[in-house]
Coordinates of C-alpha atoms (C1' of nucleotides) in Angstrom, one line a residue:
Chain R
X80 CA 0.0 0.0 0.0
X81 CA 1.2 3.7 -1.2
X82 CA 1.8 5.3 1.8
X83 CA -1.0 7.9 3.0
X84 CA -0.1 11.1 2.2
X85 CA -1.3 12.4 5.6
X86 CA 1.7 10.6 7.1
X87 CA 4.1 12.1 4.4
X88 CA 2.5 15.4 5.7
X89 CA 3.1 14.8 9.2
X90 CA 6.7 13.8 8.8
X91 CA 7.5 16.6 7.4
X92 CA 7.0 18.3 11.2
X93 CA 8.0 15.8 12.9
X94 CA 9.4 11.8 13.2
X95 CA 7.0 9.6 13.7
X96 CA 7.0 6.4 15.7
X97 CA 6.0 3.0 14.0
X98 CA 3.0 3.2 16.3
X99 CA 2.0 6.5 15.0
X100 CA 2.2 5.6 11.6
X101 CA 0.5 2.3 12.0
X102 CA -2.1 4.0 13.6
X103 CA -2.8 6.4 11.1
X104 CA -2.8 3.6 8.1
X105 CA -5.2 1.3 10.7
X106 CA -7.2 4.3 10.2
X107 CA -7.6 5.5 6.7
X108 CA -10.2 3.7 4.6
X109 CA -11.7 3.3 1.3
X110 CA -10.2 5.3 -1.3
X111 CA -12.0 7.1 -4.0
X112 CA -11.4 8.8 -7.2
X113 CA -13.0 12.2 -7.6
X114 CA -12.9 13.6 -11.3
X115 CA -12.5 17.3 -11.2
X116 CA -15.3 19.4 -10.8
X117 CA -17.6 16.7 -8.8
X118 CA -18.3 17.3 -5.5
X119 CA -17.5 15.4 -2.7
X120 CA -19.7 16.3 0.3
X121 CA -22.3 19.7 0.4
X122 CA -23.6 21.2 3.0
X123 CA -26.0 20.1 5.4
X124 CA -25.2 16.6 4.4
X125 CA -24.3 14.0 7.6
X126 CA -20.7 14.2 7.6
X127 CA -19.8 11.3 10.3
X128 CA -16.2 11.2 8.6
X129 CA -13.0 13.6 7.3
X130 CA -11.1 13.1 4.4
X131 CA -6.9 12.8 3.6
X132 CA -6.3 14.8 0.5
X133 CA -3.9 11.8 -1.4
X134 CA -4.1 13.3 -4.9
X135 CA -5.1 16.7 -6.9
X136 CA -6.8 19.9 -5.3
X137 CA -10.1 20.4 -3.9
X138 CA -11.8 23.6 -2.8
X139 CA -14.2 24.3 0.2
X140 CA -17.0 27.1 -0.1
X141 CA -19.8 28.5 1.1
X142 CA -22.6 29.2 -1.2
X143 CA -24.9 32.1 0.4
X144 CA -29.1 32.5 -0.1
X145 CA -28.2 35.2 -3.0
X146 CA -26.3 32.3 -4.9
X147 CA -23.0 34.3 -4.4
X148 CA -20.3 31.9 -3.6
X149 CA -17.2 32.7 -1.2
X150 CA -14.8 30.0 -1.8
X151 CA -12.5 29.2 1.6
X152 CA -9.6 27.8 1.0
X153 CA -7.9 25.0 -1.1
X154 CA -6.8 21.4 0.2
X155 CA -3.8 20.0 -1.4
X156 CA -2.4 16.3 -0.9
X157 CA -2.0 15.7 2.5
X158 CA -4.5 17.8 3.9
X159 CA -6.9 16.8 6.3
X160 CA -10.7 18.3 4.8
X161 CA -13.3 18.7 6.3
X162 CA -12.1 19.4 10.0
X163 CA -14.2 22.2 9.8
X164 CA -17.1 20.1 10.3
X165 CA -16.0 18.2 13.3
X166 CA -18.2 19.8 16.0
X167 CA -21.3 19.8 14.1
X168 CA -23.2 16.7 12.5
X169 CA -23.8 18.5 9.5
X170 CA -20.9 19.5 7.0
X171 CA -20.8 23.6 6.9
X172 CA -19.0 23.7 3.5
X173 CA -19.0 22.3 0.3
X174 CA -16.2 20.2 -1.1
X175 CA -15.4 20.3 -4.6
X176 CA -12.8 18.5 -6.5
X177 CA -10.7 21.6 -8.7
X178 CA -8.6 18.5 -10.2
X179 CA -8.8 14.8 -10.8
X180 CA -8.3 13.6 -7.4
X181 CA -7.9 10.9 -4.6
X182 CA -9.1 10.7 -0.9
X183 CA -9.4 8.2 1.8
X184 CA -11.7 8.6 4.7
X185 CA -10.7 8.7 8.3
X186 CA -14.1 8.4 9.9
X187 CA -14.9 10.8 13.5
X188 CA -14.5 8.0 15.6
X189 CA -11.2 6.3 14.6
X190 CA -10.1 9.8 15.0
X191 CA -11.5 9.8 18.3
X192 CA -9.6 6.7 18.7
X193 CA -6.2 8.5 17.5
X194 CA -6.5 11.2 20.2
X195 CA -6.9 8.5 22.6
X196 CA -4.0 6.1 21.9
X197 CA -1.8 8.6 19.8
X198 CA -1.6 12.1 22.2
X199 CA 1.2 13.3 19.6
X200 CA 0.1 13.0 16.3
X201 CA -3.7 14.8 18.4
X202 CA -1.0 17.1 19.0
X203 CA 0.5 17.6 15.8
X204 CA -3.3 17.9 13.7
X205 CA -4.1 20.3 16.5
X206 CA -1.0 22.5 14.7
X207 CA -2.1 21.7 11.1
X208 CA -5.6 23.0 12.4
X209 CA -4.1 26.4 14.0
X210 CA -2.0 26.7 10.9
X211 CA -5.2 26.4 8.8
X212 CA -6.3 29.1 10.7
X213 CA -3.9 31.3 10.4
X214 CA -4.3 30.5 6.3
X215 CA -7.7 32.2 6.8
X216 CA -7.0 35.1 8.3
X217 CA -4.4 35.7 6.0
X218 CA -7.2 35.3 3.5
X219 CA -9.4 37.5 5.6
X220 CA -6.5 40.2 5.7
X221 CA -6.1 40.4 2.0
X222 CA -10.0 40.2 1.1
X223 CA -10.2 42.9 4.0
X224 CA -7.9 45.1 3.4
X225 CA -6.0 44.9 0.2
X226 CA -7.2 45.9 -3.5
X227 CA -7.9 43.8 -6.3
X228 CA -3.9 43.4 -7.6
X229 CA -2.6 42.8 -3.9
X230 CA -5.5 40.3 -3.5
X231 CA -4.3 38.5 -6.7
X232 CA -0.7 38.7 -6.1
X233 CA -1.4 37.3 -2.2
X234 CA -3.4 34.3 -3.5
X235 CA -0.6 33.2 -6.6
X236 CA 2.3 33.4 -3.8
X237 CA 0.0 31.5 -1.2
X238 CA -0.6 28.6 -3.6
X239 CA 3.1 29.2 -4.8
X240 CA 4.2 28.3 -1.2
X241 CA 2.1 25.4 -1.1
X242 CA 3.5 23.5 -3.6
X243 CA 6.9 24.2 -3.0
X244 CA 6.4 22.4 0.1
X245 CA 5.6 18.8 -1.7
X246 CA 7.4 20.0 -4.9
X247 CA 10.6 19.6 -2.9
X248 CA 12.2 22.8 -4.6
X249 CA 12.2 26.2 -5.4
X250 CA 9.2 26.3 -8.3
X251 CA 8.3 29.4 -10.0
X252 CA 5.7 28.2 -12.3
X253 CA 2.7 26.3 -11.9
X254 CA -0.5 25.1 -13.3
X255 CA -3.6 26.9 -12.0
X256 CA -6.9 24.8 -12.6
X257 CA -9.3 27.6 -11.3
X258 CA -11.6 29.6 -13.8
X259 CA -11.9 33.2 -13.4
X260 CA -14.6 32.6 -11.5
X261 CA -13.0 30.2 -8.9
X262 CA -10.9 33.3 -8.2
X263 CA -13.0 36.1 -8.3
X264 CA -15.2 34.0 -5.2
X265 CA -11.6 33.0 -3.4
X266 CA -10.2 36.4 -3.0
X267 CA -14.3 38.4 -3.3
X268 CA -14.1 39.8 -6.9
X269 CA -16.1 39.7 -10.3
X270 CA -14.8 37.5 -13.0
X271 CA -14.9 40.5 -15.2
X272 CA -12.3 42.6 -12.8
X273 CA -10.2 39.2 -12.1
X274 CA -9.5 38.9 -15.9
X275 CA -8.7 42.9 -16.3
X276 CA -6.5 43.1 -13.4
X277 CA -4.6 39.7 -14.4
X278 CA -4.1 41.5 -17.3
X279 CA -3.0 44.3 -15.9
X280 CA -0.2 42.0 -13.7
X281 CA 0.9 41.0 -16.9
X282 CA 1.5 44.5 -18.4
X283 CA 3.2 45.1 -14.8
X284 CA 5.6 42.1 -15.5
X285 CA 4.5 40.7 -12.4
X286 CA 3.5 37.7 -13.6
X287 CA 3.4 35.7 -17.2
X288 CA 0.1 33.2 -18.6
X289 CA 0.0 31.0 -20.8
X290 CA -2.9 29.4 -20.8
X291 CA -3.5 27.9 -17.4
X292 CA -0.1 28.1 -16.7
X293 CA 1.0 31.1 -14.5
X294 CA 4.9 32.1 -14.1
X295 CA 5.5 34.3 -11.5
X296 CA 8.1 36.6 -12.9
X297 CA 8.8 39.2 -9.8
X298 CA 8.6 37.5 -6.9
X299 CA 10.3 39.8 -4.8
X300 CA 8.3 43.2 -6.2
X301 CA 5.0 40.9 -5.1
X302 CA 5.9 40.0 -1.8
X303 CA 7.0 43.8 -1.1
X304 CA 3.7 45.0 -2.4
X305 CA 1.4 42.5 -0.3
X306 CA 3.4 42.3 3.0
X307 CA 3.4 38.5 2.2
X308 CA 4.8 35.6 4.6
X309 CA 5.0 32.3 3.9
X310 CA 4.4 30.0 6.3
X311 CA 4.3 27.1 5.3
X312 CA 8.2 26.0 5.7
X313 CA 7.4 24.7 9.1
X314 CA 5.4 24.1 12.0
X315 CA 6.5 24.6 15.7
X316 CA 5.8 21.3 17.6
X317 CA 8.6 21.3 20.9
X318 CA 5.9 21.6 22.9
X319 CA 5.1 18.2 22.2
X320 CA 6.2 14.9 24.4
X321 CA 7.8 12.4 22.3
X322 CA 6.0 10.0 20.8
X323 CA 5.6 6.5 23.4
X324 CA 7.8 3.2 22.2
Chain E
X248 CA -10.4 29.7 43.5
X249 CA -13.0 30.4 40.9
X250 CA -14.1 28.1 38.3
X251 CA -12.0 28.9 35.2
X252 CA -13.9 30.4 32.4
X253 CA -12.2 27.3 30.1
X254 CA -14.0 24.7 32.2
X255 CA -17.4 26.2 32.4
X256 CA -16.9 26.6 28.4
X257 CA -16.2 23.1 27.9
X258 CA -18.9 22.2 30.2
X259 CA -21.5 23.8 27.9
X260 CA -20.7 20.8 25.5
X261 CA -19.6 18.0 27.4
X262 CA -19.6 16.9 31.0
X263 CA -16.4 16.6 32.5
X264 CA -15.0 14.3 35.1
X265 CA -13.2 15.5 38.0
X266 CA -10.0 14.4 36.8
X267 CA -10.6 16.7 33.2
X268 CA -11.0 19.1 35.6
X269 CA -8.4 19.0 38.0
X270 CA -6.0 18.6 34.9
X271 CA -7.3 22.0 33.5
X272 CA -7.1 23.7 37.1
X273 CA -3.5 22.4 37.7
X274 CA -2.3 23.9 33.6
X275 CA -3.8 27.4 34.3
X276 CA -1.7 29.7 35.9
X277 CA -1.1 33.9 36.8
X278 CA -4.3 35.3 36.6
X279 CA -3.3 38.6 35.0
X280 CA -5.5 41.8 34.3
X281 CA -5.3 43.5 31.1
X282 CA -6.9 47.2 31.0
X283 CA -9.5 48.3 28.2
X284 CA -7.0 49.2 25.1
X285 CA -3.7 47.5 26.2
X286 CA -1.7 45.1 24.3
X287 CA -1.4 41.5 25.5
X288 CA 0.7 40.4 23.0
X289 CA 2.1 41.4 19.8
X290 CA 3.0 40.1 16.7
X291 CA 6.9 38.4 16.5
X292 CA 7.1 38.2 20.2
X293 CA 7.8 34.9 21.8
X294 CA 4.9 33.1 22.8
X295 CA 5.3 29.6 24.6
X296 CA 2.1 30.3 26.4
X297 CA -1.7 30.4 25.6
X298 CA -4.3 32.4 27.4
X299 CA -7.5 32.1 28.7
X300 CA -10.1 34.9 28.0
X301 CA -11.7 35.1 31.8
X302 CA -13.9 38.3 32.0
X303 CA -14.0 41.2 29.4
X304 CA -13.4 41.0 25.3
X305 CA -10.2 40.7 23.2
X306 CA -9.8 41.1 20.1
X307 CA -7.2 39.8 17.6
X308 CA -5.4 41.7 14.8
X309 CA -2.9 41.8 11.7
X310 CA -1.1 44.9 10.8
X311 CA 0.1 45.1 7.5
X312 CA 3.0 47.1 6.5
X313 CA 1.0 50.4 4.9
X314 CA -0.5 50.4 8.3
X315 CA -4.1 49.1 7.9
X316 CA -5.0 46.8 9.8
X317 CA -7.7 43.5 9.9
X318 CA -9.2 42.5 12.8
X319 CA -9.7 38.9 12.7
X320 CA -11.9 37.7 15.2
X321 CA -13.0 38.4 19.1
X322 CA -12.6 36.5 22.2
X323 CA -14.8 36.5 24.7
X324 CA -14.2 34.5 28.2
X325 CA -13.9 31.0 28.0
X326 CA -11.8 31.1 24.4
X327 CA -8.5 30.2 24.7
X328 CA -6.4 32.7 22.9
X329 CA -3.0 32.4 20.5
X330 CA -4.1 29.2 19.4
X331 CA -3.5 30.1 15.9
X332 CA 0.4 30.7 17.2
X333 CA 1.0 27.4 18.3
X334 CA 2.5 26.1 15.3
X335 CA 5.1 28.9 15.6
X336 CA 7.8 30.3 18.4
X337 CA 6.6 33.7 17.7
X338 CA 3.2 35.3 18.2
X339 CA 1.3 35.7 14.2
X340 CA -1.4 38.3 15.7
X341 CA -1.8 41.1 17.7
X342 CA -4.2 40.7 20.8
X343 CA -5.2 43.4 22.8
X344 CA -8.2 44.2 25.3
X345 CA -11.4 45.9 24.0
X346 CA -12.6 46.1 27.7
X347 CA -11.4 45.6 30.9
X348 CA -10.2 42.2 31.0
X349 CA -8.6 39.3 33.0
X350 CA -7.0 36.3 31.2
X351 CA -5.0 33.3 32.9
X352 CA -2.0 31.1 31.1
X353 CA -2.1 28.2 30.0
X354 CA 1.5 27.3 28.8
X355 CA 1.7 25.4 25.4
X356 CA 3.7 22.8 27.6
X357 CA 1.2 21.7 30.4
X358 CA -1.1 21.7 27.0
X359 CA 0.9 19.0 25.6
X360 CA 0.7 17.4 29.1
X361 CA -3.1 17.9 28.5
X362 CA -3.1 16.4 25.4
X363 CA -1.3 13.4 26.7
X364 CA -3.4 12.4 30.0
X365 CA -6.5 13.7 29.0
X366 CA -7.8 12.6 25.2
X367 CA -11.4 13.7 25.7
X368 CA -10.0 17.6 26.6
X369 CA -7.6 17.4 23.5
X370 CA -10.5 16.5 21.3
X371 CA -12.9 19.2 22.8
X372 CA -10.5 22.1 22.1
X373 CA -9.4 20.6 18.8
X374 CA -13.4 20.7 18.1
X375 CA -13.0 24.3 19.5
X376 CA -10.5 24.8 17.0
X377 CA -12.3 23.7 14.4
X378 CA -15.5 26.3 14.9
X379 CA -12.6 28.7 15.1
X380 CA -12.2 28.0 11.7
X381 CA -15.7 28.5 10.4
X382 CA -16.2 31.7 13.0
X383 CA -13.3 33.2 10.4
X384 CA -14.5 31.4 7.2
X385 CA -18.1 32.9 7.9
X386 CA -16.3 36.1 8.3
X387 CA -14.3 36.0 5.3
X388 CA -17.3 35.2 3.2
X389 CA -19.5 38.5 4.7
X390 CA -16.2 40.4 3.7
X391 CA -16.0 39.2 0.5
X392 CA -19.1 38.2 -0.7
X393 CA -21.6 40.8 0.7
X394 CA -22.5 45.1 0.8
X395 CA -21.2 47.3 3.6
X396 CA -25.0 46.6 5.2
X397 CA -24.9 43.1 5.2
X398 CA -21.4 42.9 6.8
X399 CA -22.8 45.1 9.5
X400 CA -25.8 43.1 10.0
X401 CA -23.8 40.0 10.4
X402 CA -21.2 41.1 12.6
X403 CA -23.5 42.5 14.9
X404 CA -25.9 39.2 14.7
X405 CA -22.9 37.4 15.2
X406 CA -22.0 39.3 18.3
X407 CA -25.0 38.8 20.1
X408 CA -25.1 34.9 19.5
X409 CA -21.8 34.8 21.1
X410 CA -23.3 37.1 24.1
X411 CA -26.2 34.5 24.3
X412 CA -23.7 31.5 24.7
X413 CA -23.0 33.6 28.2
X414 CA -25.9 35.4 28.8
X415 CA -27.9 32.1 29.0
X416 CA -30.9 34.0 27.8
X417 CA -32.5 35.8 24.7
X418 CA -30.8 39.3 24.7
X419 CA -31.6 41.9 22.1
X420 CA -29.5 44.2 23.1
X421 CA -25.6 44.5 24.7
X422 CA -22.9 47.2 24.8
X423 CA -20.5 47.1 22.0
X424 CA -17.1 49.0 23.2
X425 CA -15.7 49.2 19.6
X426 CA -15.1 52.1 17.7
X427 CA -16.4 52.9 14.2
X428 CA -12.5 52.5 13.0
X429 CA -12.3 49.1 15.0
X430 CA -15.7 47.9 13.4
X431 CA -14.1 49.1 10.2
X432 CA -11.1 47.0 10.5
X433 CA -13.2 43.8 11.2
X434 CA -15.6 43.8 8.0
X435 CA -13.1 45.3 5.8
X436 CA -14.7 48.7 5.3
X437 CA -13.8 52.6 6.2
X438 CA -14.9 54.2 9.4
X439 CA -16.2 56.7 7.6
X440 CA -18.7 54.0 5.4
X441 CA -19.4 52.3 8.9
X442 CA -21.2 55.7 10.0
X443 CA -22.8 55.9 7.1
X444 CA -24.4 52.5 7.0
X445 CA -25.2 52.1 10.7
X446 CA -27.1 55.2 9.9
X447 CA -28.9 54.0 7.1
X448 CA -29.3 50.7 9.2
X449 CA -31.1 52.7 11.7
X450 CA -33.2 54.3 9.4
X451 CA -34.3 51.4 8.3
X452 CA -35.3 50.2 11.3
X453 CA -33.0 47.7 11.7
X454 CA -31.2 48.6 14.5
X455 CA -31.5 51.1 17.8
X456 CA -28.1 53.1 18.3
X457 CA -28.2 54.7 22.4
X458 CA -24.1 55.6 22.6
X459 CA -22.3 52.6 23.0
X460 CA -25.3 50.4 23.5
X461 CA -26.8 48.5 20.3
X462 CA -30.0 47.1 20.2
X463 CA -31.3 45.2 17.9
X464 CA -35.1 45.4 16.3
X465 CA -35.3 43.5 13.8
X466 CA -33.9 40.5 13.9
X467 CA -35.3 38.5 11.2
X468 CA -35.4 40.6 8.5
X469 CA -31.1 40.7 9.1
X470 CA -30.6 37.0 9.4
X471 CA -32.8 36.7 5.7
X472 CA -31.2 39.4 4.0
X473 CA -27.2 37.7 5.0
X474 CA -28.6 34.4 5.8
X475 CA -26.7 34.1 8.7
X476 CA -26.1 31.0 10.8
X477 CA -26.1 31.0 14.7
X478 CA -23.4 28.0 15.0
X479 CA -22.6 28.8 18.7
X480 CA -25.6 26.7 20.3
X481 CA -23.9 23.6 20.6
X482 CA -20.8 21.2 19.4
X483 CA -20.4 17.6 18.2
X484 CA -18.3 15.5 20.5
X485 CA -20.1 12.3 20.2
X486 CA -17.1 10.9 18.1
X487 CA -15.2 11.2 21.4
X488 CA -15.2 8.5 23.9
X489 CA -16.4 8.7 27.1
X490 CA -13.6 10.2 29.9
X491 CA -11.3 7.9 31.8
X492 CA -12.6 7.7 35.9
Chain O
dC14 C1' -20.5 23.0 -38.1
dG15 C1' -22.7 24.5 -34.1
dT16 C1' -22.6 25.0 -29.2
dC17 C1' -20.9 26.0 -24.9
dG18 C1' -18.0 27.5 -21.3
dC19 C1' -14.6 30.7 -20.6
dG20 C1' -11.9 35.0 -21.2
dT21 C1' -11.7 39.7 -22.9
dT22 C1' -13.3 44.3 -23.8
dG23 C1' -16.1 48.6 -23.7
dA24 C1' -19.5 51.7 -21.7
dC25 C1' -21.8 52.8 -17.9
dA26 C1' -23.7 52.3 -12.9
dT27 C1' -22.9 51.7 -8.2
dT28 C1' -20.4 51.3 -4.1
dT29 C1' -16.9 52.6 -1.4
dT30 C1' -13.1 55.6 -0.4
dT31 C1' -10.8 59.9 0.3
dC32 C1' -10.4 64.4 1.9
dA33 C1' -12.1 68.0 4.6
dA34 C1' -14.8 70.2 7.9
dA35 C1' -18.0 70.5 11.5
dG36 C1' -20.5 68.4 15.5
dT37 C1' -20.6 65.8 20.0
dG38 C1' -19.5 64.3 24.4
dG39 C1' -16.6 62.9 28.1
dG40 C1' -12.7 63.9 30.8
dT41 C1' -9.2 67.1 32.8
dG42 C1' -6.9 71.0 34.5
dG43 C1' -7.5 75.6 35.9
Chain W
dC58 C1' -17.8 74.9 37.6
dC59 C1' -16.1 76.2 33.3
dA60 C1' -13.2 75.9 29.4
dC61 C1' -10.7 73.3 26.7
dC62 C1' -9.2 69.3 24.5
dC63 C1' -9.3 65.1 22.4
dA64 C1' -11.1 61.1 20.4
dC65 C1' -14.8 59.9 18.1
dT66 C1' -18.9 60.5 15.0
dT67 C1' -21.3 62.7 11.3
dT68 C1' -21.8 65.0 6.9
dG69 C1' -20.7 66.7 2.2
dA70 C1' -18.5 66.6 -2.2
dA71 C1' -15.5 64.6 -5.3
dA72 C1' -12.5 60.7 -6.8
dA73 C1' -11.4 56.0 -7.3
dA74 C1' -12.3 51.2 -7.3
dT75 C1' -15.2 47.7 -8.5
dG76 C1' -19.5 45.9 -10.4
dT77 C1' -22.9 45.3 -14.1
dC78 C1' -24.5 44.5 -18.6
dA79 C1' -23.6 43.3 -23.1
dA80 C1' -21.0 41.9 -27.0
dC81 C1' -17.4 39.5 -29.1
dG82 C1' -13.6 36.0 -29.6
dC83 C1' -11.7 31.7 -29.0
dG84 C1' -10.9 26.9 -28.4
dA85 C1' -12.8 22.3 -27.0
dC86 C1' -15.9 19.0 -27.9
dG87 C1' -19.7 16.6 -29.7

DNA sequence: CGTCGCGTTGACATTTTTCAAAGTGGGTGG
DNA sequence: CCACCCACTTTGAAAAATGTCAACGCGACG
């Protein structure tokens, strides 16, 4: 069996202990293939179980009464989706697959179970969860306070960050599955004024498209502009025991 | 010694055995007051510690570097504050006392301790956590998705749900200590803009301004015109087993 | 070949911001 | 007790940003 790429995720903060890792594959189930664009779970449906993220992207949004749609933020491999819903029996958000993808389920209770035998890796998803967190309120801060081209510029280097943390190196490029659309309702503008000011990141030489391909060109210029930090390089987890032998 | 705020949170949504309890009782230390308007913390500073909100309101905060600022989110007593910084040695936000307040510590070690001799706790804050996260995705999606009246409408609904958590009745009223320019700052929108539409809000009939004190008239017609969600009456823990005696 | 979803562009409308000034009220020192 | 001050709120007019509506182009796909 490919190993889960929750654990991949969670080694990346920390070693983990045979124990821990058996634990965590005891208590993935039943992968499934999403095709991009289906949804996996919408709101108000019974959500008695999480997913692990093993392959593609997904989105989670909220659709409001008006049919205006905010999406949340974007799961990549290794991401645990659909924490969000743990204290409620219903799931808040809607889960939509933005490329092919894979999951595995890891059902409330054997998580329950996990927090009970495992208190580190409880530990160390309590991190991921203040880090996802802090992801939203760096969205929040941009959609707040920043106009349309520092909103932009903030969302390409947050998903830049991301993958450079599986992609193993310093990546410049990348392919960005989102319509117009997708990112007018991530970062709270019209399609219309998404495409203009993409455009007008291009005239600035901020960035390069080809397609769905996006290069980001000046890096540096971008981050100055936004006040960006990425913090994705690591999470703090020394306050946490070693794991039991 | 008075009951900590923490406890009588967690209480709300599960019972707890004497030993959850005690465990909480023995990690909470330094009762501290914080004066209306003073710092508790500020971004890049060192924080091996948490804090729980016991009396009086907190808010939390991101400067950027032009000087604006986004407030992210309010703590009232019973949250347990800097959360979002575990994951990192330094402080990511700003927190600082909208009224008179008094927190106590709760170091991030004694919560690993937590985490490691009391599973049940762990999983109630991480379920905590997790209606952190929608608290600040409902947020995002008022400030991205909706008009300067409908982000009013919801902040101010959403205040008074979290009042009523405490209050343990139906309130229609409470004081709000914020400024225009702090109300600003939360739902992304110009002092100047928040006078405005409070006005046109009262006008309406919406809403009853007496100086600080807000009270609300119409109730209905704000949750239908943002449908908002009151998601503060109660959390899932069934997935969590019962406490050790 | 036609259709459909998506991106682009233009003209115009609306919302929100900006800048400036005046009003208000509570607190403080004389 | 009064006068002043300071932070905050309110108001007006003009500017800027963003949204809306509509048309067109383009490529994928049946």
């Amino acid at each position: 069996m490919r190993k889960s790429a929750l654990v991949q995720r969670l080694e990346q903060y920390a070693t983990l202990s045979a124990g821990e890792r058996d634990a965590l594959d005891w208590a993935e189930r039943r992968e499934t293939r999403v095709p991009a664009g289906e949804r996996l779970l919408g709101r108000g449906e019974n959500s008695d179980t999480l997913y692990v993220v093993q392959l593609g992207w997904f989105h989670a949004a909220i659709r409001l009464p008006t049919g205006a749609r905010q999406i949340l933020r974007f799961h990549f491999p290794g991401d645990l989706m659909g924490t969000s819903s743990i204290a409620w029996a219903q799931a808040v958000h809607d889960f939509t697959a933005v490329s092919d993808a894979i999951v595995s389920e890891l059902s409330k209770v054997n998580l329950g179970r996990i927090f009970r035998e495992q208190p580190r890796l409880a530990g160390l998803l309590y991190a991921m969860s203040a880090a996802e967190n802090v992801a939203l309120s760096d969205r929040l801060t941009s959609v707040g306070r920043m106009d349309s081209l520092q909103r932009l510029s903030t969302l390409i280097l947050d998903v830049l960050a991301r993958l450079r943390v599986t992609a193993g190196g310093v990546i410049d490029s990348f392919d960005f599955p989102l319509t117009q659309t997708d990112i007018g309702d991530t970062v709270g503008l019209t399609k219309v004024h998404v495409s203009r000011t993409l455009g007008k990141m291009e005239d600035l030489g901020l960035i390069q498209r080809n397609g769905k391909r996006v290069r980001v060109l000046d890096e540096a210029r971008m981050i100055a502009d936004t006040g960006f930090v990425d913090r994705y390089k690591e999470i703090e987890s020394s306050w946490l025991a070693p794991p039991p032998t």
